[in-house]
mmCIF file of C-alpha atoms in Angstrom:
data_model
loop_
_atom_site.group_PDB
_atom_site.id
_atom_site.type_symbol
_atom_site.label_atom_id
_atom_site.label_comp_id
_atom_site.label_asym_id
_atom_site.label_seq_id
_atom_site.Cartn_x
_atom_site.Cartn_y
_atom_site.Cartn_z
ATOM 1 C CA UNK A 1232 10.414 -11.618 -44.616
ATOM 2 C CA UNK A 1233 9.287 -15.329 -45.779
ATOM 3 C CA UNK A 1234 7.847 -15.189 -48.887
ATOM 4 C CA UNK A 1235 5.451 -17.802 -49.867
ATOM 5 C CA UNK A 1236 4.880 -19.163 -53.286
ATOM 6 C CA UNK A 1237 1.800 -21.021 -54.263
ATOM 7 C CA UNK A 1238 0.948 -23.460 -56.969
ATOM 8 C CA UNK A 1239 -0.772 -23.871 -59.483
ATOM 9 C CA UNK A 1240 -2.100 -20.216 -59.992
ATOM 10 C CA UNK A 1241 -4.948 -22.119 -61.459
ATOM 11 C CA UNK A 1242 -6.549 -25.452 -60.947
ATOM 12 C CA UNK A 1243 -9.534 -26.703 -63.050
ATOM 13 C CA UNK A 1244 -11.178 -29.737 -61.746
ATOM 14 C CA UNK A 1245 -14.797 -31.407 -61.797
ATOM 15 C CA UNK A 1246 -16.886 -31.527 -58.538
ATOM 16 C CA UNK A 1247 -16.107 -34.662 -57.107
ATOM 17 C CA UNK A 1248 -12.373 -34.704 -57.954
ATOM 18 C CA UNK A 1249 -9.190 -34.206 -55.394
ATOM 19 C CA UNK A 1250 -7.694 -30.580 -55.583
ATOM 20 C CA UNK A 1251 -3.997 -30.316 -54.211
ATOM 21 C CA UNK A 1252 -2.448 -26.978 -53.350
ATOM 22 C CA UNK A 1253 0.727 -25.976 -52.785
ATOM 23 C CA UNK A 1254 2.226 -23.441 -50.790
ATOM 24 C CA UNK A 1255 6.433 -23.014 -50.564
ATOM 25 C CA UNK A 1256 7.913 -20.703 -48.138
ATOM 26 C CA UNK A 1257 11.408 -19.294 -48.953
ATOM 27 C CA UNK A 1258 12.698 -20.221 -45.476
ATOM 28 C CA UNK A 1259 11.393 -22.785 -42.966
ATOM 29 C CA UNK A 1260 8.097 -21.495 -41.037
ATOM 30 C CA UNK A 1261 8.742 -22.083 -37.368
ATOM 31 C CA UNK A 1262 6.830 -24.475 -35.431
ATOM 32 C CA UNK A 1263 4.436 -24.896 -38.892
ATOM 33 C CA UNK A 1264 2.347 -21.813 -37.892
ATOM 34 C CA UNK A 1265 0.980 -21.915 -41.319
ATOM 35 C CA UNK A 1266 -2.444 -21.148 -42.270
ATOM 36 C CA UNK A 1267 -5.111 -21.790 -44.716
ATOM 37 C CA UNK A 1268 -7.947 -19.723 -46.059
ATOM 38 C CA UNK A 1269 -10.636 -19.989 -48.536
ATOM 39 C CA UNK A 1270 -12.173 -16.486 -50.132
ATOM 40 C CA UNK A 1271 -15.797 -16.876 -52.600
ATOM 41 C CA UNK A 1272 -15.942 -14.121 -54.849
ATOM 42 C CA UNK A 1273 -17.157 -11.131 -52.588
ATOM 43 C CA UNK A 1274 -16.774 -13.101 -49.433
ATOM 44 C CA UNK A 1275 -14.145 -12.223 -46.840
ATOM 45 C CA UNK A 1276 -11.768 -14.943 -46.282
ATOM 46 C CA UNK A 1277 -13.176 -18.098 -44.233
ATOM 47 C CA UNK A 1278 -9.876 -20.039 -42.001
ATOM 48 C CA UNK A 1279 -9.825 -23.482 -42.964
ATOM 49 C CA UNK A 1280 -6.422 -24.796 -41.338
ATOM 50 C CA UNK A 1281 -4.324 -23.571 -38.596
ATOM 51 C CA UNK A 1282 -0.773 -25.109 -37.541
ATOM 52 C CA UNK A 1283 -0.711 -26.282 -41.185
ATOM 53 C CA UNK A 1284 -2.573 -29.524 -39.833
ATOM 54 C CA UNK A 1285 -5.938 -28.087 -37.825
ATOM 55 C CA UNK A 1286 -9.004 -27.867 -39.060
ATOM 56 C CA UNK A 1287 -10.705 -24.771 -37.833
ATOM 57 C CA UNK A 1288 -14.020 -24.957 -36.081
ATOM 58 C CA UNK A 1289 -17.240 -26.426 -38.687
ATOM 59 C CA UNK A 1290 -14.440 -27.051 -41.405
ATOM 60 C CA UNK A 1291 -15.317 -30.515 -43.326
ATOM 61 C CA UNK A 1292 -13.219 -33.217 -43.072
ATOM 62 C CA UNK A 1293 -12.785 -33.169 -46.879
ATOM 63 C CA UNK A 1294 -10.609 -30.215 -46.546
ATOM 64 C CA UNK A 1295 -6.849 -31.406 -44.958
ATOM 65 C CA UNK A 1296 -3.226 -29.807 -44.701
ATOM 66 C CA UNK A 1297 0.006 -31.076 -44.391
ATOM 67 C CA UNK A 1298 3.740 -30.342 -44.920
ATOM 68 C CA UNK A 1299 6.696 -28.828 -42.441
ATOM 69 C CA UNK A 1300 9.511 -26.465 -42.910
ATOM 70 C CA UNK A 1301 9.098 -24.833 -46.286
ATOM 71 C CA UNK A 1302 6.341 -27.399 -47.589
ATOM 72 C CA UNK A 1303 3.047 -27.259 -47.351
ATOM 73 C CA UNK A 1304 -0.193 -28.549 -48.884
ATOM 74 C CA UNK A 1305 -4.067 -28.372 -48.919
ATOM 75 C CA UNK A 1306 -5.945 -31.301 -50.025
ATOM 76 C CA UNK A 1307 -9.576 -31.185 -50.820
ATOM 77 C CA UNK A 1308 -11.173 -34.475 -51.576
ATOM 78 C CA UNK A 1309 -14.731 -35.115 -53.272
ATOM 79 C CA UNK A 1310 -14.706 -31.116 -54.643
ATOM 80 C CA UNK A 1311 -18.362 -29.522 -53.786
ATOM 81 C CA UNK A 1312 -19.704 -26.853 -55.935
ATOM 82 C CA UNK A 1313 -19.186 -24.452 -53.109
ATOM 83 C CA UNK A 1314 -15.498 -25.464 -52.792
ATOM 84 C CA UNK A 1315 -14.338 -23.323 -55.866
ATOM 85 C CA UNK A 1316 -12.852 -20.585 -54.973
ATOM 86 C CA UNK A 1317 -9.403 -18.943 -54.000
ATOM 87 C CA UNK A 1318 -7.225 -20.350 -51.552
ATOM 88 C CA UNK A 1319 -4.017 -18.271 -49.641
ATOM 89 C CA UNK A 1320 -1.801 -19.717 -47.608
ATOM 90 C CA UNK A 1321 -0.422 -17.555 -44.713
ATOM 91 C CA UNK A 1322 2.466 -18.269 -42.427
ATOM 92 C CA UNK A 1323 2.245 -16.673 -38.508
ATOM 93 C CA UNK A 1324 5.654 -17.877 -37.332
ATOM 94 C CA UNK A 1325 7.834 -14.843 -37.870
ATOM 95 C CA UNK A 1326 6.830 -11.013 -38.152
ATOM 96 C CA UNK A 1327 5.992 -9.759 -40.937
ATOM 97 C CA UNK A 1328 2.713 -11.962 -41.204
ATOM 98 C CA UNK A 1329 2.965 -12.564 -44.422
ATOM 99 C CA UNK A 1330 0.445 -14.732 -47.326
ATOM 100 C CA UNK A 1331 0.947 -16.732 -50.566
ATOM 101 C CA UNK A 1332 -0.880 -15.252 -53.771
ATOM 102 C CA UNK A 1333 -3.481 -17.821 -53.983
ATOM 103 C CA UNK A 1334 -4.459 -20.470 -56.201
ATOM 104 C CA UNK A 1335 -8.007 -20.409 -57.954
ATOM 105 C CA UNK A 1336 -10.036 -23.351 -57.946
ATOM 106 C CA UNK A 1337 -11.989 -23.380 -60.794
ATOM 107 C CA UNK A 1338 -14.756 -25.479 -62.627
ATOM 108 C CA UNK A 1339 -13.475 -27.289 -64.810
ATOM 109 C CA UNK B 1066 -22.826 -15.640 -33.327
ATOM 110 C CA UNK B 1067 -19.321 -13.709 -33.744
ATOM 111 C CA UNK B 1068 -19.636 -10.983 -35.636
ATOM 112 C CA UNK B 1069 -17.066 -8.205 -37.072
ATOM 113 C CA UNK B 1070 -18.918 -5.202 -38.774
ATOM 114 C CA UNK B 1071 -16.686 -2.834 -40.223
ATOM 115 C CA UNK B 1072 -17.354 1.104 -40.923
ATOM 116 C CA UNK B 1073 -15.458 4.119 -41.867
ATOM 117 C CA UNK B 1074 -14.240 3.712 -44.970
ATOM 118 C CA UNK B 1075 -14.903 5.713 -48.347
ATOM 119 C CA UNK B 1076 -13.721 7.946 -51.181
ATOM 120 C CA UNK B 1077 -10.763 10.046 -49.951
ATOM 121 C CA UNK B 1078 -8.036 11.983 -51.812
ATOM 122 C CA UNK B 1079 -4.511 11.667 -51.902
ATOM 123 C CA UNK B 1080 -2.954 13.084 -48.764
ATOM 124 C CA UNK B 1081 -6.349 12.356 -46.687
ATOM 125 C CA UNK B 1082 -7.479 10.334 -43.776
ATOM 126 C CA UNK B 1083 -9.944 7.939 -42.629
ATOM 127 C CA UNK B 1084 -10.226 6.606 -39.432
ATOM 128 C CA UNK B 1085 -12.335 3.004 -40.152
ATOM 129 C CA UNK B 1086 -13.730 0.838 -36.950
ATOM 130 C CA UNK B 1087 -15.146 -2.519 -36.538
ATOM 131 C CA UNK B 1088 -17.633 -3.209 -33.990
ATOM 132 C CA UNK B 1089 -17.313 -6.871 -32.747
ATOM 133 C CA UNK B 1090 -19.820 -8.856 -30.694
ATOM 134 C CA UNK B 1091 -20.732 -12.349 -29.964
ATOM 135 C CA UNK B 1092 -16.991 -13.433 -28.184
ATOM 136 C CA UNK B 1093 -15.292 -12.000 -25.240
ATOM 137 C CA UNK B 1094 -13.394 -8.985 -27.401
ATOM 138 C CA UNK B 1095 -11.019 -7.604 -24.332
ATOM 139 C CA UNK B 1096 -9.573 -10.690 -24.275
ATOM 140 C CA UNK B 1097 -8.749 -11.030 -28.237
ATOM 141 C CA UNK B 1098 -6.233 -9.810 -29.993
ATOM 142 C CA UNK B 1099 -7.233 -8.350 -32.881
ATOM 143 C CA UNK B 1100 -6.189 -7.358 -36.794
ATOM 144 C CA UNK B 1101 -6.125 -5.347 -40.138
ATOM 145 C CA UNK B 1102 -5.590 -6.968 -43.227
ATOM 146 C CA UNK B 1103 -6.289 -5.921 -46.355
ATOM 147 C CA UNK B 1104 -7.194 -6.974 -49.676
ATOM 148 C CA UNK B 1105 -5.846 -4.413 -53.322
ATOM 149 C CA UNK B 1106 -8.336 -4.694 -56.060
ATOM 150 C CA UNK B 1107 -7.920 -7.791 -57.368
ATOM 151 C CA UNK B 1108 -5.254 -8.496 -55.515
ATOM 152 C CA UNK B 1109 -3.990 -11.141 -52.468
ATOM 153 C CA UNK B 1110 -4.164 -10.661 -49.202
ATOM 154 C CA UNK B 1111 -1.893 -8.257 -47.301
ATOM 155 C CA UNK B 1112 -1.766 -7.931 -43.174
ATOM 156 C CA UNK B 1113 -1.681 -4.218 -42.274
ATOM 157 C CA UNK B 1114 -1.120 -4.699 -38.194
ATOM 158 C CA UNK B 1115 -1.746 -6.081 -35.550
ATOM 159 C CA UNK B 1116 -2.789 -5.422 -31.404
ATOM 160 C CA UNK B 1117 -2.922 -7.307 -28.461
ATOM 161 C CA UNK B 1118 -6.143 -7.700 -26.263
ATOM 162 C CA UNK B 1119 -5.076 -5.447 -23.764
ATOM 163 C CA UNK B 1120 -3.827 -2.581 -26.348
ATOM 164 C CA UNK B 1121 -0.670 -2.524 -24.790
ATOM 165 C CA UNK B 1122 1.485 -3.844 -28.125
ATOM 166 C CA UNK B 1123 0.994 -2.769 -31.568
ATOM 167 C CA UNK B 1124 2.477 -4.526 -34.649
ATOM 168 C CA UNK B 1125 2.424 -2.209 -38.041
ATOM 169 C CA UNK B 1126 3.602 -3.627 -41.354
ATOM 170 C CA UNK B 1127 6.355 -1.487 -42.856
ATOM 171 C CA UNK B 1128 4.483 -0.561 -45.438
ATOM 172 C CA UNK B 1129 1.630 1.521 -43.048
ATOM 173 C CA UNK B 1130 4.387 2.670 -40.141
ATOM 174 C CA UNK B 1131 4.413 5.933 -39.308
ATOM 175 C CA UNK B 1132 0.975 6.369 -41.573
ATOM 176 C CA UNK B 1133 -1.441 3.947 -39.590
ATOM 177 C CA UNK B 1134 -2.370 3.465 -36.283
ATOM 178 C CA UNK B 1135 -4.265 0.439 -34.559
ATOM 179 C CA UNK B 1136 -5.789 0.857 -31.592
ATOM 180 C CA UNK B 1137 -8.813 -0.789 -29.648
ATOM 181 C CA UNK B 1138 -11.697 0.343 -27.243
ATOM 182 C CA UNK B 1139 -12.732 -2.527 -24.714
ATOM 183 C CA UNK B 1140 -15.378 -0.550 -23.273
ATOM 184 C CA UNK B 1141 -17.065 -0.139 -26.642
ATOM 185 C CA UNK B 1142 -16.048 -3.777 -28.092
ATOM 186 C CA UNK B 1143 -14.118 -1.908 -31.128
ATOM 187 C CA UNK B 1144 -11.500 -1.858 -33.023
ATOM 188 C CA UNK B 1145 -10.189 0.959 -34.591
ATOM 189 C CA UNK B 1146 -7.568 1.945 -38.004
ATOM 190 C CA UNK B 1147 -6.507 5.336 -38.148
ATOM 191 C CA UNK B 1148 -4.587 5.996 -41.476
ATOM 192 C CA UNK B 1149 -3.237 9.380 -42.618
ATOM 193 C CA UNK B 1150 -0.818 10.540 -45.645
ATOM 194 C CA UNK B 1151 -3.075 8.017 -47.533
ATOM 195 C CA UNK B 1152 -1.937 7.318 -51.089
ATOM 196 C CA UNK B 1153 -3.210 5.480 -54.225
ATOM 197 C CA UNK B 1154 -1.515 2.410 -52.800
ATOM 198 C CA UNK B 1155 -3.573 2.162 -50.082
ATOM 199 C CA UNK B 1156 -6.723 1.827 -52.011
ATOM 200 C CA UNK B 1157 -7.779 -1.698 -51.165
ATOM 201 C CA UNK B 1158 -11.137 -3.620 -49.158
ATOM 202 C CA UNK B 1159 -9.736 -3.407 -44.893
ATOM 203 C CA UNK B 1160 -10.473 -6.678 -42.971
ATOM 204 C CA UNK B 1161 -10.932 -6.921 -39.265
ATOM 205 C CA UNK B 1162 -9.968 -10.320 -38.616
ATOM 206 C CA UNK B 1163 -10.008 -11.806 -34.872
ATOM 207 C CA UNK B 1164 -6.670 -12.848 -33.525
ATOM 208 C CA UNK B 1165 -3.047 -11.628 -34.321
ATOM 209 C CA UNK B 1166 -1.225 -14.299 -35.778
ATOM 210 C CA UNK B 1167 -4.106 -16.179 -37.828
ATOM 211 C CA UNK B 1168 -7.471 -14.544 -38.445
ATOM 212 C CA UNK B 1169 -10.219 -17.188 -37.113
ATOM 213 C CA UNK B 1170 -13.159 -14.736 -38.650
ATOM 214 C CA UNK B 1171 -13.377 -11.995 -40.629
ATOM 215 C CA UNK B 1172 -15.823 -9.038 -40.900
ATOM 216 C CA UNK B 1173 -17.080 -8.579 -44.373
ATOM 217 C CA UNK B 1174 -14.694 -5.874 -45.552
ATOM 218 C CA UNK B 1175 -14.864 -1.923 -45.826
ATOM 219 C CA UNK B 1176 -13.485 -0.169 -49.087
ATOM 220 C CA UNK B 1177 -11.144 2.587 -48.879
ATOM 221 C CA UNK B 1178 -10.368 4.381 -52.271
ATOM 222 C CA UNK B 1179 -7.627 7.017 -52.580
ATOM 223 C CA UNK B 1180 -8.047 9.022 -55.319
ATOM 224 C CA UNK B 1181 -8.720 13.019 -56.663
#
């Protein structure tokens, strides 16, 4: 099972700054099949990045991921009040599907 | 408009079962695979399986096998969870979520609590 580890647990920024996350698997993902998600408090979780690189469909172009093999990140520039939230990563590229723990976004 | 409504779940004891469903409209469903993930109290996110569009393949996460059952009705557009031998582990919010590898929209979540 590839366990994924993200970073910071916490991140407390103003709205306008650049939030970067960080999401380590514990063995390469194949082919990057890794995923990004956003959750609001009481909100289901909203897909932000697919292939570790895609922006889903009606995702701003603030929001960007990057990183192969065990690395991975989600940048979000010019942070939006809405933007603060919790973020998992989730890798698709070996059974069992399996997500990170999440980093909060907070307001800072 | 896609949309994933979830029902079923509830209060339940240890032991128990629930069978929860989510009704899906606005995208062609018999040709989606389809998911269960769910969400502990305060907790991450945690799949819970997985079936194809067809119905024909089922994927359970260790931690449900031989408890939970996904299945799918394409003539009624919904997707079904049956858990048994429910325990207080399995008290968490159950997402449908359409696809089987990543979820590209979620229903808004059903609670299931196991407890006497």
């Amino acid at each position: 099972e590839i366990v994924l580890t993200q970073s910071p647990g916490i991140l407390s920024l103003s709205p306008g700054e650049r939030a970067t996350l960080s999401c380590r698997a514990s063995q390469s993902v194949s082919s990057n099949y890794l995923a990004w998600y956003q959750q609001r408090p009481g909100q289901a979780p909203r897909l932000l990045i697919y292939g570790a690189s895609s922006r889903a469909t009606g995702i701003p172009d603030r929001f960007s991921g990057s990183g192969s093999g065990t690395d991975f990140t989600l940048t979000i520039n010019r942070l939006e009040p809405e933007d603060f939230a919790v973020f998992y990563c989730q890798q698709y590229g070996s059974s069992p599907l399996t997500f990170g723990g999440g980093t909060k976004v907070e307001i800072k | 408009e896609v949309q994933l409504v979830e029902s079923g779940g509830g209060l339940v004891q240890p032991g128990g079962s629930l069978r929860l469903s989510c009704a899906a409209s606005g995208f062609t469903f018999s040709s989606s695979p389809m998911c269960w993930v769910r969400q502990a109290p305060g907790k991450g996110l945690a799949w819970v399986a997985s079936i194809s569009a067809s119905g024909g393949s089922t994927y359970h996460a260790d931690s449900v096998k031989g408890r939970f059952t996904i299945s799918r009705d394409n003539s009624k557009n919904t997707l079904y969870l049956q858990m048994n031998s429910l325990t207080a582990g399995d008290t968490a919010v159950y997402y449908c979520a359409k696809g089987n590898t990543f979820g590209d929209f979620w229903g808004q979540g059903v609670l299931v609590t196991v407890s006497s």
